[in-house]
Coordinates of C-alpha atoms in Angstrom, one line a residue:
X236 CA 14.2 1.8 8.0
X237 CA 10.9 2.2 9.9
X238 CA 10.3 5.3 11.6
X239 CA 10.3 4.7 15.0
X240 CA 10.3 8.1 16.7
X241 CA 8.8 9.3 19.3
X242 CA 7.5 5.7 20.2
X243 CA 8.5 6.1 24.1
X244 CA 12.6 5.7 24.1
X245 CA 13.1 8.2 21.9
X246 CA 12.3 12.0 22.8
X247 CA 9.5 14.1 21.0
X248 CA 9.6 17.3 23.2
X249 CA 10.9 20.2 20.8
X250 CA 14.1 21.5 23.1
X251 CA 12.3 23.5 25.7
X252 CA 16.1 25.4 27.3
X253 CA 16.3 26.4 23.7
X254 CA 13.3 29.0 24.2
X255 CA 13.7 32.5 23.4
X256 CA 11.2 33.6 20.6
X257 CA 12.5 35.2 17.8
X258 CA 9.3 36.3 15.6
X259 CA 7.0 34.6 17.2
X260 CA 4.3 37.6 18.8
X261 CA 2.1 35.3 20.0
X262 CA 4.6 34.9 23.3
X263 CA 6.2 38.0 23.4
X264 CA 4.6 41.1 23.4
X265 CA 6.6 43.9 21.5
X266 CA 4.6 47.4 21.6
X267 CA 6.0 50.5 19.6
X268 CA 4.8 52.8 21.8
X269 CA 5.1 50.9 25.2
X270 CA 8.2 52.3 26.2
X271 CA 8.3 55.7 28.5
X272 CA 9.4 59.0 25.7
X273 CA 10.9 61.4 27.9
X274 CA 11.1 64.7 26.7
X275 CA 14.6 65.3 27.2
X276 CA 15.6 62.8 25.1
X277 CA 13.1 63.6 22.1
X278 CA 14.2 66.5 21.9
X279 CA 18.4 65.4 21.9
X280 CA 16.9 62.9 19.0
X281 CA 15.2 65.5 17.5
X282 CA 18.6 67.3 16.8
X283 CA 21.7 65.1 17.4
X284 CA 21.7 61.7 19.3
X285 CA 25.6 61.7 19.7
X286 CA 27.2 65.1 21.5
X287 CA 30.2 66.0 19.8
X288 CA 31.5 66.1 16.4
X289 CA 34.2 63.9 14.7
X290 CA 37.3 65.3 14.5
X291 CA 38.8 65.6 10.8
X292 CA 41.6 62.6 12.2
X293 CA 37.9 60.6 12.1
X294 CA 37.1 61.2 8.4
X295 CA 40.9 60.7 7.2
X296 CA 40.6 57.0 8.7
X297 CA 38.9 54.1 7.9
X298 CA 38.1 52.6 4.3
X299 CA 36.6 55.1 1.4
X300 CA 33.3 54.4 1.2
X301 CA 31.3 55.7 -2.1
X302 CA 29.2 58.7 -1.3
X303 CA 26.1 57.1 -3.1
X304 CA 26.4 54.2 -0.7
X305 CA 25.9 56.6 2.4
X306 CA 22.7 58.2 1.0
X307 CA 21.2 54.9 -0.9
X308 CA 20.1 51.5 1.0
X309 CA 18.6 48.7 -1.3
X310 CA 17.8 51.3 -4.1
X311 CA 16.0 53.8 -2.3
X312 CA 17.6 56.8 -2.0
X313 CA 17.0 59.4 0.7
X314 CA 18.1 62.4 1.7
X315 CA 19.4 64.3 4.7
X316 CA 16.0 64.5 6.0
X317 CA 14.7 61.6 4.8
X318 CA 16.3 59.8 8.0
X319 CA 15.5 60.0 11.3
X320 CA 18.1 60.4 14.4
X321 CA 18.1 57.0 15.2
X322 CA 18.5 56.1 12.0
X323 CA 21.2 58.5 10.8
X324 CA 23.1 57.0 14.1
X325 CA 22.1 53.4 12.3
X326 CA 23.7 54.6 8.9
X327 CA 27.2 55.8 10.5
X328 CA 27.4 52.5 12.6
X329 CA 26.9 50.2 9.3
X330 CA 29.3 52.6 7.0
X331 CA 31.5 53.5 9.0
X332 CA 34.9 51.8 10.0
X333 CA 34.5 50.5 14.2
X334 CA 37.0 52.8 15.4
X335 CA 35.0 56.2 14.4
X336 CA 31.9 54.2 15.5
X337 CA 33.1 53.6 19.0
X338 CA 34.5 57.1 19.4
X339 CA 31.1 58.6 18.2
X340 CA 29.5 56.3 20.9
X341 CA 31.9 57.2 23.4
X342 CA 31.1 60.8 23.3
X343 CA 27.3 60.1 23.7
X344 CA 25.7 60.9 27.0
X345 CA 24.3 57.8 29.2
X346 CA 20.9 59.1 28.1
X347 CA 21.5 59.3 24.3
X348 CA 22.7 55.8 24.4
X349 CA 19.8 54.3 26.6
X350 CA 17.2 56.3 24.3
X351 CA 19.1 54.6 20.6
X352 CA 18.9 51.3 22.4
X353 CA 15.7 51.4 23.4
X354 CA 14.7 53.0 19.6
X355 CA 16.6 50.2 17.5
X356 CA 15.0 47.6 19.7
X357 CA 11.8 49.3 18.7
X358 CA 12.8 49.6 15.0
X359 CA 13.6 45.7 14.6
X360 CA 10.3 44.4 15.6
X361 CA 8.5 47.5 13.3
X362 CA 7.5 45.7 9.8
X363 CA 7.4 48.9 8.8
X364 CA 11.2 49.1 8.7
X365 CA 12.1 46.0 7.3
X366 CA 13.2 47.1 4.1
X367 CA 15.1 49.7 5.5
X368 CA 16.8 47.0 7.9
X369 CA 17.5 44.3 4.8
X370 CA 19.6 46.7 3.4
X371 CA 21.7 47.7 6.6
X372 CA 21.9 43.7 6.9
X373 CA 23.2 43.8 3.0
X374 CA 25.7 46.2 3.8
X375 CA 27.1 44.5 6.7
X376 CA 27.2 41.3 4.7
X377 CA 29.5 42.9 2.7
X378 CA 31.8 44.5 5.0
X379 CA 35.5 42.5 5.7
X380 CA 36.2 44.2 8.3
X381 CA 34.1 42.7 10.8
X382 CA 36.3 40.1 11.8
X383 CA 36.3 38.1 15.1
X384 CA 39.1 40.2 16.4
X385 CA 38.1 43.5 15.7
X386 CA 34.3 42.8 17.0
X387 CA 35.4 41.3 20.4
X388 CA 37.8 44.9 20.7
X389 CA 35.0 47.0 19.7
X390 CA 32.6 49.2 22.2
X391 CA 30.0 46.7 23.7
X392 CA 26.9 49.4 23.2
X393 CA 28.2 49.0 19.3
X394 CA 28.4 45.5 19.5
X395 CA 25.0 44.8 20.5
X396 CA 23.7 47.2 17.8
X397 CA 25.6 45.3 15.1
X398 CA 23.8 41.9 16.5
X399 CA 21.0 42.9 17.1
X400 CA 20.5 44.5 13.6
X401 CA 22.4 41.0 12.1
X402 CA 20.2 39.2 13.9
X403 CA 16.7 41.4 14.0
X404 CA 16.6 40.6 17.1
X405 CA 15.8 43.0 20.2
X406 CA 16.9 41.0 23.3
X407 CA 20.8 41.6 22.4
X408 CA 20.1 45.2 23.3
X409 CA 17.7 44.0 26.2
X410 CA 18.7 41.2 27.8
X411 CA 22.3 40.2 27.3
X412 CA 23.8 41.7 29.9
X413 CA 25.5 38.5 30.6
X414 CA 26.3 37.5 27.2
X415 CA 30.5 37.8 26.4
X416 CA 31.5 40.2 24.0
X417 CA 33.2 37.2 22.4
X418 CA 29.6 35.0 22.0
X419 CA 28.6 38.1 20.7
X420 CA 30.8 38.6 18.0
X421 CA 30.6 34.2 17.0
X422 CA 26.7 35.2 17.2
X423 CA 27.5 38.5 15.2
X424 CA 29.7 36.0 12.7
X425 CA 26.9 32.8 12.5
X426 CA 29.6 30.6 14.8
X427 CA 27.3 30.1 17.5
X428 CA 23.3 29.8 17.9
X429 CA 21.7 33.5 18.1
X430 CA 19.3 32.2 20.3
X431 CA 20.6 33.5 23.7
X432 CA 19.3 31.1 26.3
X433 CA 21.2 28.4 23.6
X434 CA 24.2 29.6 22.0
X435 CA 25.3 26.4 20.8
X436 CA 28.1 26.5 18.8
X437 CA 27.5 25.8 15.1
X438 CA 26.8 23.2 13.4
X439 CA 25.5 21.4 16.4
X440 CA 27.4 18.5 16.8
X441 CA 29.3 19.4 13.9
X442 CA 26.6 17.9 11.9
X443 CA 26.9 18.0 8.0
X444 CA 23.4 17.7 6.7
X445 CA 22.0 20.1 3.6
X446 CA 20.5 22.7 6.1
X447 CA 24.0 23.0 8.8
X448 CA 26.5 22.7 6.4
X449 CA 25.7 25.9 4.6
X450 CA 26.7 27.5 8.0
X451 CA 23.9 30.1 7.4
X452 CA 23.3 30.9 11.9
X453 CA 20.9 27.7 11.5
X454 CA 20.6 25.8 14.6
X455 CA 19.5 22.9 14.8
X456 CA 18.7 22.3 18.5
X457 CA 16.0 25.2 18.7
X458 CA 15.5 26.5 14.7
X459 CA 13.0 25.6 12.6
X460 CA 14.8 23.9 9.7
X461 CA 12.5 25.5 7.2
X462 CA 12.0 29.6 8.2
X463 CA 15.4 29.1 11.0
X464 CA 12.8 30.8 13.7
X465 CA 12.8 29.7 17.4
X466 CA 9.8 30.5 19.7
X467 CA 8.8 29.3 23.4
X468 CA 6.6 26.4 22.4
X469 CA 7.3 23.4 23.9
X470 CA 4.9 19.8 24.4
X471 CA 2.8 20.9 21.4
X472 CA 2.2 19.6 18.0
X473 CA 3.4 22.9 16.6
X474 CA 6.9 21.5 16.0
X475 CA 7.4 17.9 14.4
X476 CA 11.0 16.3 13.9
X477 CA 12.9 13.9 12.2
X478 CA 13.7 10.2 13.5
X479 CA 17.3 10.0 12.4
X480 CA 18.5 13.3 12.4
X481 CA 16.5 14.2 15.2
X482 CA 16.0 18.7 13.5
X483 CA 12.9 20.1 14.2
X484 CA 10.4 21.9 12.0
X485 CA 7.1 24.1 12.1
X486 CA 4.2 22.2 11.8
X487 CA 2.9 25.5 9.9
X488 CA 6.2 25.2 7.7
X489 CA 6.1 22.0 6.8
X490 CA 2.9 21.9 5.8
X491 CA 3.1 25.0 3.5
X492 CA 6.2 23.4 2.1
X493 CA 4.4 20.3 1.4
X494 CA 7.1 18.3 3.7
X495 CA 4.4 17.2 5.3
X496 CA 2.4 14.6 3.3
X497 CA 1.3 11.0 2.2
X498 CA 3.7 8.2 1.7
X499 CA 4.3 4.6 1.5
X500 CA 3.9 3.0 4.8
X501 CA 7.2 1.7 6.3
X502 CA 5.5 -0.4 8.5
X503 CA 2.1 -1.7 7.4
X504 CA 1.0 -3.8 4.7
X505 CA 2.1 -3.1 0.9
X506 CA 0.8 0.0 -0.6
X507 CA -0.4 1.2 2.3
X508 CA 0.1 4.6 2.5
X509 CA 0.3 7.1 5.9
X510 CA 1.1 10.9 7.0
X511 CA 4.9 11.7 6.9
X512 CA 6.6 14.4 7.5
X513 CA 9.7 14.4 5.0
X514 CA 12.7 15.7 6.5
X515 CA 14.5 19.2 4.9
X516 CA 18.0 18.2 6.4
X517 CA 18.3 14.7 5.4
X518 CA 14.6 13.4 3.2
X519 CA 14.5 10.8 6.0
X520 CA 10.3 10.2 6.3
X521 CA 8.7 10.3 9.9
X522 CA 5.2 9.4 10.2
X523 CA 3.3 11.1 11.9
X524 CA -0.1 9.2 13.7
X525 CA 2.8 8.0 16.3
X526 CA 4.3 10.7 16.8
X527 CA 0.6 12.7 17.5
X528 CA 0.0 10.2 19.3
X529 CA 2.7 10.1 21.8
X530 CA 2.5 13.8 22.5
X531 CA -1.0 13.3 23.3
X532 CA -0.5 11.0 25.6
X533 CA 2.3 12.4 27.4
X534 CA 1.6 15.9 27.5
X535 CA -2.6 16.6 27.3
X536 CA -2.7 15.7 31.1
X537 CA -1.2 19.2 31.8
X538 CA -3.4 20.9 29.2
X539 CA -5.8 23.9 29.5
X540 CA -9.3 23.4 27.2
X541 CA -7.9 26.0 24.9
X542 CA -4.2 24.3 24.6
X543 CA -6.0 21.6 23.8
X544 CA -8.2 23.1 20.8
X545 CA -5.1 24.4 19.3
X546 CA -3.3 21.4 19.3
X547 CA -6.9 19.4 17.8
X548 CA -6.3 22.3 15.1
X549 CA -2.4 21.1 14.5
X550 CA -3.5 17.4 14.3
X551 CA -6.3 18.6 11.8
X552 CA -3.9 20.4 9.7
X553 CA -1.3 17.8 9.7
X554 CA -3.7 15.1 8.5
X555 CA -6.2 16.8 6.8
X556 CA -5.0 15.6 3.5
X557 CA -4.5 12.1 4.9
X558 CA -5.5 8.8 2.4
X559 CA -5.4 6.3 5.3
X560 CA -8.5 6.0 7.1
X561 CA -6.5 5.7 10.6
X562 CA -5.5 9.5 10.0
X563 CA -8.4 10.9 8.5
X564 CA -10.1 9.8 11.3
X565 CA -7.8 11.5 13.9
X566 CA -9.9 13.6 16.1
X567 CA -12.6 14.6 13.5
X568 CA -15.3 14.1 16.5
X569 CA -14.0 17.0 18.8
X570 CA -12.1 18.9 15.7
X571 CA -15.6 18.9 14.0
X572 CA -17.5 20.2 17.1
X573 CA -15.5 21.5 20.3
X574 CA -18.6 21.2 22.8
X575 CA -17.8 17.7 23.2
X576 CA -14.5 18.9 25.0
X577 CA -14.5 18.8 28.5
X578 CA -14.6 22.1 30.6
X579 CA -11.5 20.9 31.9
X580 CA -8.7 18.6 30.2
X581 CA -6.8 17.5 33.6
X582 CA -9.5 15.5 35.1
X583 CA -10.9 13.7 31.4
X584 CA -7.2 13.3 29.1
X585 CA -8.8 9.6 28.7
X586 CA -11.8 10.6 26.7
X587 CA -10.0 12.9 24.4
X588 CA -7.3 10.7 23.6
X589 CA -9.8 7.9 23.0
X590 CA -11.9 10.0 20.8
X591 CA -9.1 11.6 19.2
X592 CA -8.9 8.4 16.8
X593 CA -12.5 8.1 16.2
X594 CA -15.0 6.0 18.5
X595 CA -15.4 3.5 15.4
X596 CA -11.6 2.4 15.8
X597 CA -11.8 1.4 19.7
X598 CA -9.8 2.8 22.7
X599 CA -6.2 2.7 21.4
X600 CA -4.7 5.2 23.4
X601 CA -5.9 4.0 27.1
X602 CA -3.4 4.1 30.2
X603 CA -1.7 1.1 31.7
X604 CA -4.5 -0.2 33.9
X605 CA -6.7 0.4 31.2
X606 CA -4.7 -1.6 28.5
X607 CA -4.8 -4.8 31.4
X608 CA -8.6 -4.3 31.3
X609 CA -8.7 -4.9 27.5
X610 CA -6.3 -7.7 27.9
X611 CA -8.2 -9.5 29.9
X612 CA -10.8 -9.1 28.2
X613 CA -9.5 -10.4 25.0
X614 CA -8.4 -13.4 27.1
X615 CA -11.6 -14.4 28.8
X616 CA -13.3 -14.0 25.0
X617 CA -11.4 -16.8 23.8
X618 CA -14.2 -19.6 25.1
X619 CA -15.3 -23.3 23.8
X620 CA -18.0 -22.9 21.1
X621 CA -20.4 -23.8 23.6
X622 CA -19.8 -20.8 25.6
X623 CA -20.2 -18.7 22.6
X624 CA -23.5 -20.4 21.2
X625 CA -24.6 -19.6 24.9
X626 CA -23.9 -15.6 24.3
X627 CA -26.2 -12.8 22.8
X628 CA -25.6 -12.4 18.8
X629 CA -24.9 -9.0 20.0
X630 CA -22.2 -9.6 22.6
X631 CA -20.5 -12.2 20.7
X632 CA -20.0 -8.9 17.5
X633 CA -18.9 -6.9 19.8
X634 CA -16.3 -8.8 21.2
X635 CA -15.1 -9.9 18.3
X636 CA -14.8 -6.4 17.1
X637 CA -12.9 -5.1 20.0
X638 CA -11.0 -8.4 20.1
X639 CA -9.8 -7.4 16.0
X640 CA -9.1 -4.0 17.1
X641 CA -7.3 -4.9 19.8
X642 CA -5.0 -7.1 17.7
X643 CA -4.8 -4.7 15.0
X644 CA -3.7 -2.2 17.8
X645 CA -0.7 -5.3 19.3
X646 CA -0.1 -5.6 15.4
X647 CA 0.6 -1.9 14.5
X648 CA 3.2 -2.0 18.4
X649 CA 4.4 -5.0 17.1
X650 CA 5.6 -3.7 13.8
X651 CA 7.1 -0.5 16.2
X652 CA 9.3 -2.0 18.2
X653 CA 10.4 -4.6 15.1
X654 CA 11.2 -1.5 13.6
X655 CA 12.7 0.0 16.4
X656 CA 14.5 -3.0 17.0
X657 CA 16.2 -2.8 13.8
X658 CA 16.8 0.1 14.3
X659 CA 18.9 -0.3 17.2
X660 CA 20.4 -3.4 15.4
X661 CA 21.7 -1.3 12.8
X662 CA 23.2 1.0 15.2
X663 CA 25.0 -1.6 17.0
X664 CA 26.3 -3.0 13.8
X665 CA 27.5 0.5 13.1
X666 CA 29.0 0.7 16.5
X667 CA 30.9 -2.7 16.2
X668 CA 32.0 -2.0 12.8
X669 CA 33.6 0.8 14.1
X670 CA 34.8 -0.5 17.9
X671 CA 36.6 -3.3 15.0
X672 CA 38.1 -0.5 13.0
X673 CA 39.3 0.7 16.1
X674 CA 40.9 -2.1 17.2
X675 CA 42.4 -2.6 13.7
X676 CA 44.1 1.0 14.1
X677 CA 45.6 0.1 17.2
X678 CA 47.1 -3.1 16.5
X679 CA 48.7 -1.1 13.3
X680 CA 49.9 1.5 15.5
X681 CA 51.2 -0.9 18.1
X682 CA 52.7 -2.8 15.3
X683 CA 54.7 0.5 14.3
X684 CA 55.3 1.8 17.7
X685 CA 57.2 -1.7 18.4
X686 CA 59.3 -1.6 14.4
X687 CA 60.5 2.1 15.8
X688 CA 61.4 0.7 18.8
X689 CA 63.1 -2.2 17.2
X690 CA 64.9 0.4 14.6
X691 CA 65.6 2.6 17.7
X692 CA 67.5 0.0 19.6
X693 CA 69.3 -1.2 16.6
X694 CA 70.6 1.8 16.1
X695 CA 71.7 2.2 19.6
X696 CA 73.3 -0.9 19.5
X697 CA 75.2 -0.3 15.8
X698 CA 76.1 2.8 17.3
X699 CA 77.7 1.0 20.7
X700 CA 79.4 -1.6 18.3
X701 CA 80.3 1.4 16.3
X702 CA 82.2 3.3 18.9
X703 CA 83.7 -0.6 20.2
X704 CA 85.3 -1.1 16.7
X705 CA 86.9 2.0 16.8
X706 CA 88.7 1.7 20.1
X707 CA 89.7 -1.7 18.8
X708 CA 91.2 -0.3 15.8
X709 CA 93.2 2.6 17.5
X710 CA 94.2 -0.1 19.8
X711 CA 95.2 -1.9 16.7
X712 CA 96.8 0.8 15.0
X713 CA 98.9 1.2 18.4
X714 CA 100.6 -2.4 18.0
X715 CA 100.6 -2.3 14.3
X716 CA 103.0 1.4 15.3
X717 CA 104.9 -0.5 18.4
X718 CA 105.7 -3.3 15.9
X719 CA 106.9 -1.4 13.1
X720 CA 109.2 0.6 15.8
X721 CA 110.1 -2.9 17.0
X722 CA 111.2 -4.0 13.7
X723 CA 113.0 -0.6 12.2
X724 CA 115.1 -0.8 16.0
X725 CA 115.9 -5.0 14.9
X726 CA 117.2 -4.0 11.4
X727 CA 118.8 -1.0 13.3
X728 CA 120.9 -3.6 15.5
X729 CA 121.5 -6.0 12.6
X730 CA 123.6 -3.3 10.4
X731 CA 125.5 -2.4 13.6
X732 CA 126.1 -6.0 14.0
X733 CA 127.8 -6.2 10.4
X734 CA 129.3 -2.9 10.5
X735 CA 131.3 -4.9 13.5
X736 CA 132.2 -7.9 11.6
X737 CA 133.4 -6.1 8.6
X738 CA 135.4 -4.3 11.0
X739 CA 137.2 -6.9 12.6
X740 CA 138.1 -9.0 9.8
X741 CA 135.3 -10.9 9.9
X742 CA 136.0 -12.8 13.3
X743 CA 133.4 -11.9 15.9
X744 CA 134.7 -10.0 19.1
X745 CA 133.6 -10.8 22.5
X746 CA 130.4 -8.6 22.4
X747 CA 129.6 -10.4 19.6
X748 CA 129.5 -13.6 20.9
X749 CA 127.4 -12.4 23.4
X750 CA 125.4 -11.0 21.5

């Protein structure tokens, strides 16, 4: 199937509401020592963060916990005063069981807690610590505690910690002051998106490709399918994505994992080959001059000169290695030498787009009025031979050149939205295949709704004809009862009736002859 994305009905755009960075510096500025230190609280960190001691009730409860686990994290091993307070805070909240965690926080000052806030969020975005923080992460992996339930009871200042050290991310202890404790704890247990302006639940759509099935945290409305990063960039050539499955990727990624590379040409002639880029989730290939292509055109009207020099530096990455001439001539004019770029993009987005694919291939990318101009052209070129013989050598080249380019240009749309047509096709098949197997289910289900009904009212009716054939036989049994009585009082009357005659010699009295 033809890779068709990104040709105008389809969306390119990486989700932009999906746009909270995660490690991305560029966009968000994290400084160590930008935060105000006020002596007070260096000095409570200095010594204890938390005031109060646990009582002994605190060290009875909860799991046993190895002592060498408490003083070694990914097989380093420190001692007492090898941590600092923050980070002796850190080891009790990963060891220890919620309840004595959420009592030690309770019996923290407002400024003890503000001041391990603001210190964690400084510690996750320190590379320094990352070792240090793999292992907390390793321990919490492995605790069974942490359970839906028992996170969404827990102190919300603990909460955040525990996501925010999950997630290495700092904005759970800075900005989700409208987050629920519940998102918090499906965040905390990879059921929803950690991103917080997304926090979609997972998997998206309840999709079951390599990447979401493993139900890692990935995300596939905002995550990079190769590092699972998210950042703020949006209408850029930084992220590429996949026709069918529609996940996005780093351009940066992609290329370092070679997903990003030459293949056979869906829609050119054989062995053609072009730039794809290979999808992770599902190996679907999407190429990539269209997709480029479309971005430029839709999005470098808005663009700044230097916008527009890093996304030349995307398209040079992505077909740098390129075997088709059509992408190894993408933008080499203003890649090679960035004088030729305008001072300022908004007022000249023609001229870049046109020179993007080389000035040897002809304007391919030109807006609608200009596309009418070329077609018109084309039209009035087609001229009796005695027009022609008329026209400069030169003139008659040219036009024929444009004219070829121009129909190698209608040729390349042609095969597009032939592709994309099938596309479509095959998803209406799908959809009628399945609108059929519809109908088949509900003309089995009306078929078994009406034998029930049929059973029911049969067995209504044997039960009515039941209870009518028992009233007929006790009214049976009634005159079966009255006859026998009838019959014992006859043979009753009989043996009086001889008892008489023997009596009387045999002759019948009166009564008898009445009788």
């Amino acid at each position: 199937m033809a890779s068709v994305s990104f040709s105008g009905s389809e969306t390119f755009l990486h989700n932009p509401s999906c746009s909270l960075t995660q490690n991305s510096m560029e966009n968000y500025e994290h400084s160590v020592g930008s935060h105000p230190i006020f002596q007070g609280i260096d000095q409570a960190a200095n010594n204890t963060i938390w005031q109060g001691q646990p009582s002994n009730e605190s060290k009875s409860k909860g799991p046993a916990i190895p002592s060498y686990r408490k003083s070694q994290l990914n097989g380093k091993r420190y001692g007492s005063s090898g941590f600092s307070a923050t980070e002796k805070v850190l080891n009790k909240i990963v060891l220890e069981p919620l309840q004595i965690v959420c009592r030690m926080i309770q019996e923290m000052s407002h400024q003890s807690v503000a001041y391990l806030r603001e210190s964690i969020g400084e510690m996750v975005i320190n590379s320094d610590k990352r070792g240090y923080l793999c292992a907390l992460q390793d321990t919490l992996q492995k605790r069974s505690d942490l359970t839906l339930d028992t996170l969404s009871k827990c102190h919300r200042v603990v909460l955040e910690i525990l996501v925010t050290l999950k997630t290495r991310l700092p904005d759970f202890l800075r900005k989700a002051n409208n987050v629920p404790s519940s998102d918090l704890g499906e965040i905390f247990l990879n059921l929803k998106c950690r991103n917080i302006a997304c926090r979609s639940i997972l998997p998206v759509d309840e999709c079951d490709c390599n990447v979401c099935v493993q139900k890692n945290g990935f995300c596939s409305a905002c995550m990079c399918l190769v590092c699972s990063e998210f950042d703020l960039a949006s209408n850029t050539c930084s992220w590429v994505g996949c026709d069918v499955c529609l996940h996005w990727c780093h351009t940066d990624c992609a290329l370092q994992g070679s997903h990003i590379r030459n293949g056979s040409s869906v829609t050119g002639a054989l062995r053609n080959t072009e730039m794809q880029f290979h999808c992770v989730a599902c190996g679907h290939p999407s190429e990539m001059f269209g997709f480029v292509k479309e971005v430029f055109k839709t999005c470098s009207k808005e663009w700044e000169t230097d916008v527009l020099v890093k996304e030349l530096g995307y398209v040079r990455k992505i077909f740098s290695s390129s075997e088709d001439s059509r992408g190894s001539n993408c933008g080499s004019n203003f890649i090679n030498d960035p004088s030729k770029l305008p001072e300022k993009v908004p007022g000249k987005p023609t001229d870049v787009m046109n020179e993007l694919v080389g000035s040897s291939k002809g304007p391919l990318w030109l807006d609608s009025s200009a596309k009418k101009s070329v077609r018109l052209e084309a039209g009035d070129s087609v001229l009796p031979m005695t027009d022609r013989s008329q026209r400069p050598n030169g003139d008659i080249e040219l036009n024929s050149l444009e004219r070829q380019q121009f129909i190698d240009e209608l040729d390349n749309v042609v095969r597009l939205k032939e592709a994309e047509a099938k596309l479509y096709q095959a998803r209406a098949d799908d959809a009628r295949r399945e609108a059929e197997g519809l109908k088949r289910i509900c003309k089995t289900k009306i078929e078994m709704i009406e034998k029930d009904y049929v059973n029911e009212l049969t067995r209504l009716q044997m039960s009515e004809a039941e209870e009518k054939r028992k009233q007929k036989f006790d009214e049976l049994q009634a005159l079966e009862q009255a006859h026998r009585e009838y019959l014992k009082m006859k043979a009753r009357m009989e043996g009086d009736v001889k008892n008489l005659l023997s009596k009387n010699g045999g002759y019948p009295t009166k009564l008898e002859y009445v009788m």
